[in-house]
Coordinates of C-alpha atoms in Angstrom, one line a residue:
X1 CA -21.0 43.5 57.3
X2 CA -20.1 43.6 53.4
X3 CA -22.3 41.9 50.6
X4 CA -22.1 41.2 47.3
X5 CA -24.5 43.1 44.8
X6 CA -25.3 41.5 41.7
X7 CA -23.8 42.1 38.5
X8 CA -21.0 43.6 40.4
X9 CA -17.5 42.0 40.8
X10 CA -16.8 43.4 44.2
X11 CA -17.8 43.9 48.0
X12 CA -20.2 46.6 49.5
X13 CA -19.4 47.8 53.5
X14 CA -20.3 50.6 55.6
X15 CA -17.2 52.4 57.2
X16 CA -18.4 53.1 60.5
X17 CA -15.6 56.0 60.9
X18 CA -16.6 58.0 58.0
X19 CA -20.5 56.8 58.2
X20 CA -20.2 56.1 54.4
X21 CA -20.9 53.0 52.3
X22 CA -17.7 51.5 50.5
X23 CA -17.3 49.6 47.3
X24 CA -14.4 47.4 47.5
X25 CA -13.8 45.7 44.2
X26 CA -12.9 42.4 44.1
X27 CA -9.9 40.5 41.8
X28 CA -11.3 38.1 38.9
X29 CA -11.4 34.6 40.1
X30 CA -7.9 33.1 39.1
X31 CA -9.4 29.9 37.4
X32 CA -11.9 31.3 35.2
X33 CA -8.8 33.6 34.0
X34 CA -6.6 31.0 33.0
X35 CA -9.3 28.7 31.7
X36 CA -10.2 31.4 29.1
X37 CA -6.8 31.9 28.4
X38 CA -5.9 27.9 27.5
X39 CA -9.3 28.3 25.3
X40 CA -8.1 31.3 23.5
X41 CA -4.5 29.8 22.7
X42 CA -6.2 26.2 21.8
X43 CA -8.4 28.0 19.2
X44 CA -6.7 31.4 18.0
X45 CA -6.0 31.1 14.4
X46 CA -3.0 32.7 14.6
X47 CA -1.4 30.2 16.4
X48 CA -2.8 27.1 15.1
X49 CA -1.9 28.6 11.3
X50 CA 1.8 28.7 12.9
X51 CA 1.8 25.4 13.9
X52 CA 0.4 24.0 10.8
X53 CA 3.5 25.9 8.9
X54 CA 5.9 24.5 11.9
X55 CA 4.5 20.8 11.3
X56 CA 5.1 21.0 7.6
X57 CA 8.4 22.5 7.7
X58 CA 9.7 19.8 10.4
X59 CA 8.0 17.0 7.8
X60 CA 9.9 18.5 5.1
X61 CA 13.6 19.4 6.6
X62 CA 13.1 15.3 8.4
X63 CA 12.5 13.9 5.5
X64 CA 15.4 15.6 3.8
X65 CA 17.7 14.3 6.5
X66 CA 16.6 10.7 6.2
X67 CA 17.1 10.7 2.6
X68 CA 20.6 12.8 3.1
X69 CA 21.9 10.3 5.5
X70 CA 21.1 7.0 3.5
X71 CA 22.9 9.2 0.2
X72 CA 25.7 9.8 2.4
X73 CA 26.2 6.0 3.3
X74 CA 26.0 5.1 -0.4
X75 CA 29.0 7.4 -1.2
X76 CA 26.6 10.1 -3.2
X77 CA 28.6 13.3 -2.4
X78 CA 26.6 15.7 -5.0
X79 CA 23.3 15.1 -3.5
X80 CA 24.2 14.7 0.4
X81 CA 25.8 18.4 -0.1
X82 CA 22.5 19.7 -1.7
X83 CA 20.1 18.1 0.6
X84 CA 22.1 19.2 3.3
X85 CA 21.7 22.8 2.1
X86 CA 18.1 22.8 2.1
X87 CA 17.8 20.5 5.2
X88 CA 19.5 23.0 7.3
X89 CA 17.8 26.3 5.8
X90 CA 14.1 24.9 6.8
X91 CA 15.8 23.2 10.1
X92 CA 17.1 26.9 11.6
X93 CA 13.9 29.1 10.2
X94 CA 11.4 26.8 12.2
X95 CA 14.0 26.4 15.3
X96 CA 14.1 30.1 15.6
X97 CA 10.2 30.5 15.3
X98 CA 9.7 27.8 17.9
X99 CA 12.0 29.7 20.6
X100 CA 11.0 33.2 20.1
X101 CA 7.3 31.6 20.8
X102 CA 7.4 28.8 23.0
X103 CA 7.1 31.1 25.9
X104 CA 3.7 32.5 24.9
X105 CA 2.7 30.0 22.7
X106 CA 3.9 26.3 24.4
X107 CA 1.2 24.8 22.1
X108 CA 4.0 24.9 19.2
X109 CA 6.0 22.5 20.6
X110 CA 3.4 19.4 19.9
X111 CA 3.2 20.6 16.8
X112 CA 7.2 20.8 16.2
X113 CA 7.3 17.0 18.0
X114 CA 4.8 15.6 15.5
X115 CA 6.4 16.9 12.4
X116 CA 9.5 15.3 13.5
X117 CA 7.9 12.1 14.2
X118 CA 6.1 12.2 11.0
X119 CA 9.4 13.3 9.0
X120 CA 11.1 10.4 9.6
X121 CA 8.3 8.0 8.4
X122 CA 7.8 10.2 5.7
X123 CA 11.7 10.2 4.7
X124 CA 11.9 6.6 5.1
X125 CA 8.7 5.8 2.4
X126 CA 9.9 8.6 -0.1
X127 CA 13.5 6.8 0.0
X128 CA 12.2 3.4 -0.6
X129 CA 10.0 5.0 -3.4
X130 CA 13.2 6.4 -5.1
X131 CA 15.0 3.1 -4.6
X132 CA 18.6 4.5 -4.7
X133 CA 21.4 2.7 -4.6
X134 CA 23.3 -0.7 -5.6
X135 CA 22.5 -4.4 -4.4
X136 CA 24.2 -7.4 -4.1
X137 CA 21.5 -10.4 -4.5
X138 CA 23.1 -13.7 -3.2
X139 CA 20.3 -16.8 -4.0
X140 CA 21.3 -20.2 -3.0
X141 CA 19.0 -23.2 -4.7
X142 CA 19.2 -26.3 -4.9
X143 CA 17.7 -27.7 -8.0
X144 CA 16.7 -24.4 -9.9
X145 CA 20.1 -22.6 -10.3
X146 CA 20.8 -23.0 -13.9
X147 CA 16.9 -22.0 -14.6
X148 CA 17.1 -19.2 -12.8
X149 CA 20.5 -18.1 -14.5
X150 CA 19.3 -18.4 -17.7
X151 CA 16.0 -17.0 -17.1
X152 CA 17.4 -13.8 -15.6
X153 CA 19.9 -13.3 -18.3
X154 CA 17.4 -13.5 -20.9
X155 CA 16.4 -10.2 -19.5
X156 CA 19.2 -8.6 -20.0
X157 CA 20.6 -9.3 -16.2
X158 CA 24.1 -10.7 -15.7
X159 CA 24.4 -13.3 -13.1
X160 CA 27.5 -15.5 -11.8
X161 CA 26.7 -19.0 -10.6
X162 CA 28.8 -21.0 -7.7
X163 CA 29.1 -24.5 -7.0
X164 CA 28.5 -25.3 -3.4
X165 CA 27.9 -28.0 -0.5
X166 CA 24.8 -27.7 2.0
X167 CA 23.5 -29.0 4.7
X168 CA 21.7 -31.6 2.9
X169 CA 23.6 -31.7 -0.5
X170 CA 24.9 -29.5 -3.4
X171 CA 23.4 -26.0 -4.1
X172 CA 23.9 -23.5 -6.4
X173 CA 24.9 -19.9 -5.3
X174 CA 24.0 -17.0 -7.6
X175 CA 25.5 -14.2 -7.4
X176 CA 23.7 -10.9 -8.7
X177 CA 24.6 -7.3 -8.3
X178 CA 21.6 -5.2 -9.8
X179 CA 20.4 -1.9 -9.0
X180 CA 17.8 -1.3 -6.4
X181 CA 15.2 -0.6 -8.1
X182 CA 15.2 -3.5 -10.2
X183 CA 15.0 -6.0 -7.3
X184 CA 11.7 -5.4 -7.1
X185 CA 11.2 -7.2 -10.6
X186 CA 13.9 -9.7 -9.9
X187 CA 12.6 -11.2 -6.5
X188 CA 9.1 -12.3 -8.2
X189 CA 10.6 -13.9 -11.0
X190 CA 13.2 -15.8 -9.1
X191 CA 10.8 -16.9 -6.7
X192 CA 8.2 -18.0 -9.2
X193 CA 11.1 -20.4 -10.7
X194 CA 11.7 -21.6 -7.0
X195 CA 9.5 -20.9 -4.3
X196 CA 12.0 -22.5 -1.6
X197 CA 14.8 -20.9 -2.6
X198 CA 16.7 -18.6 -0.2
X199 CA 18.2 -15.7 -1.1
X200 CA 20.2 -12.6 1.0
X201 CA 20.3 -9.1 -0.2
X202 CA 23.2 -6.6 0.8
X203 CA 24.0 -3.1 0.3
X204 CA 27.1 -2.7 -2.2
X205 CA 29.1 0.9 -1.2
X206 CA 31.2 1.1 -4.3
X207 CA 31.3 -1.4 -7.9
X208 CA 33.4 -1.2 -10.9
X209 CA 30.1 -0.7 -13.0
X210 CA 26.6 -1.8 -13.2
X211 CA 25.1 -3.7 -16.0
X212 CA 21.8 -2.7 -16.3
X213 CA 19.1 -5.1 -17.7
X214 CA 17.4 -4.7 -20.9
X215 CA 14.8 -4.6 -21.4
X216 CA 13.8 -4.0 -17.7
X217 CA 10.2 -5.0 -16.7
X218 CA 7.9 -2.0 -17.0
X219 CA 5.0 -1.1 -14.8
X220 CA 2.7 1.5 -13.8
X221 CA 1.9 4.4 -16.9
X222 CA 5.0 3.1 -18.9
X223 CA 3.3 -0.3 -19.2
X224 CA 0.3 1.2 -20.4
X225 CA 2.1 3.2 -22.9
X226 CA 3.9 0.2 -24.1
X227 CA 0.5 -1.8 -24.6
X228 CA -0.6 1.2 -26.7

């Protein structure tokens, strides 16, 4: 009958043919070995550092890709060309790093996926901040058409008025071609003059020219400098 000696990973037995004691080495328990391997992977500084680099790189290249897609639709060829070079360079580097190590370090896939998802959100936020492009703003109002047009023209924003017929009587349609960044101050101004107006915003792809409002409302640090 064999027995396990304390402190040793094996079984001690007696061989009747040779009249000798035998010590057999037992293989390590698979569950303990797998658990230790998982823990070493989770807390390996090298793997975590590689994962963070992949996460940040994915945010960068997906954000650039999101902005590139938007400026491509807007017809900005030079900007789209430049962004595409940076985007594909980062993407190839990241993908090659993940593919070469995915078998031994499957945790990198998690960093890769979260970086991709975060990059989409960051790209949209950056594009909204940059506010590229030209927009068409159509305002329909029943009573404040001439007042809104005069107010915007005083600020240098061109406005064209059309007279139309709505479900409840005559209306004025104001047709405004402006930079996307100017919508940030135009919309609050017109809604202050007529809170019940209806407006539609459309993307303008090609235009002969856009007249920039003068002066454009200042904000942030520019407004602070202006007051000084």
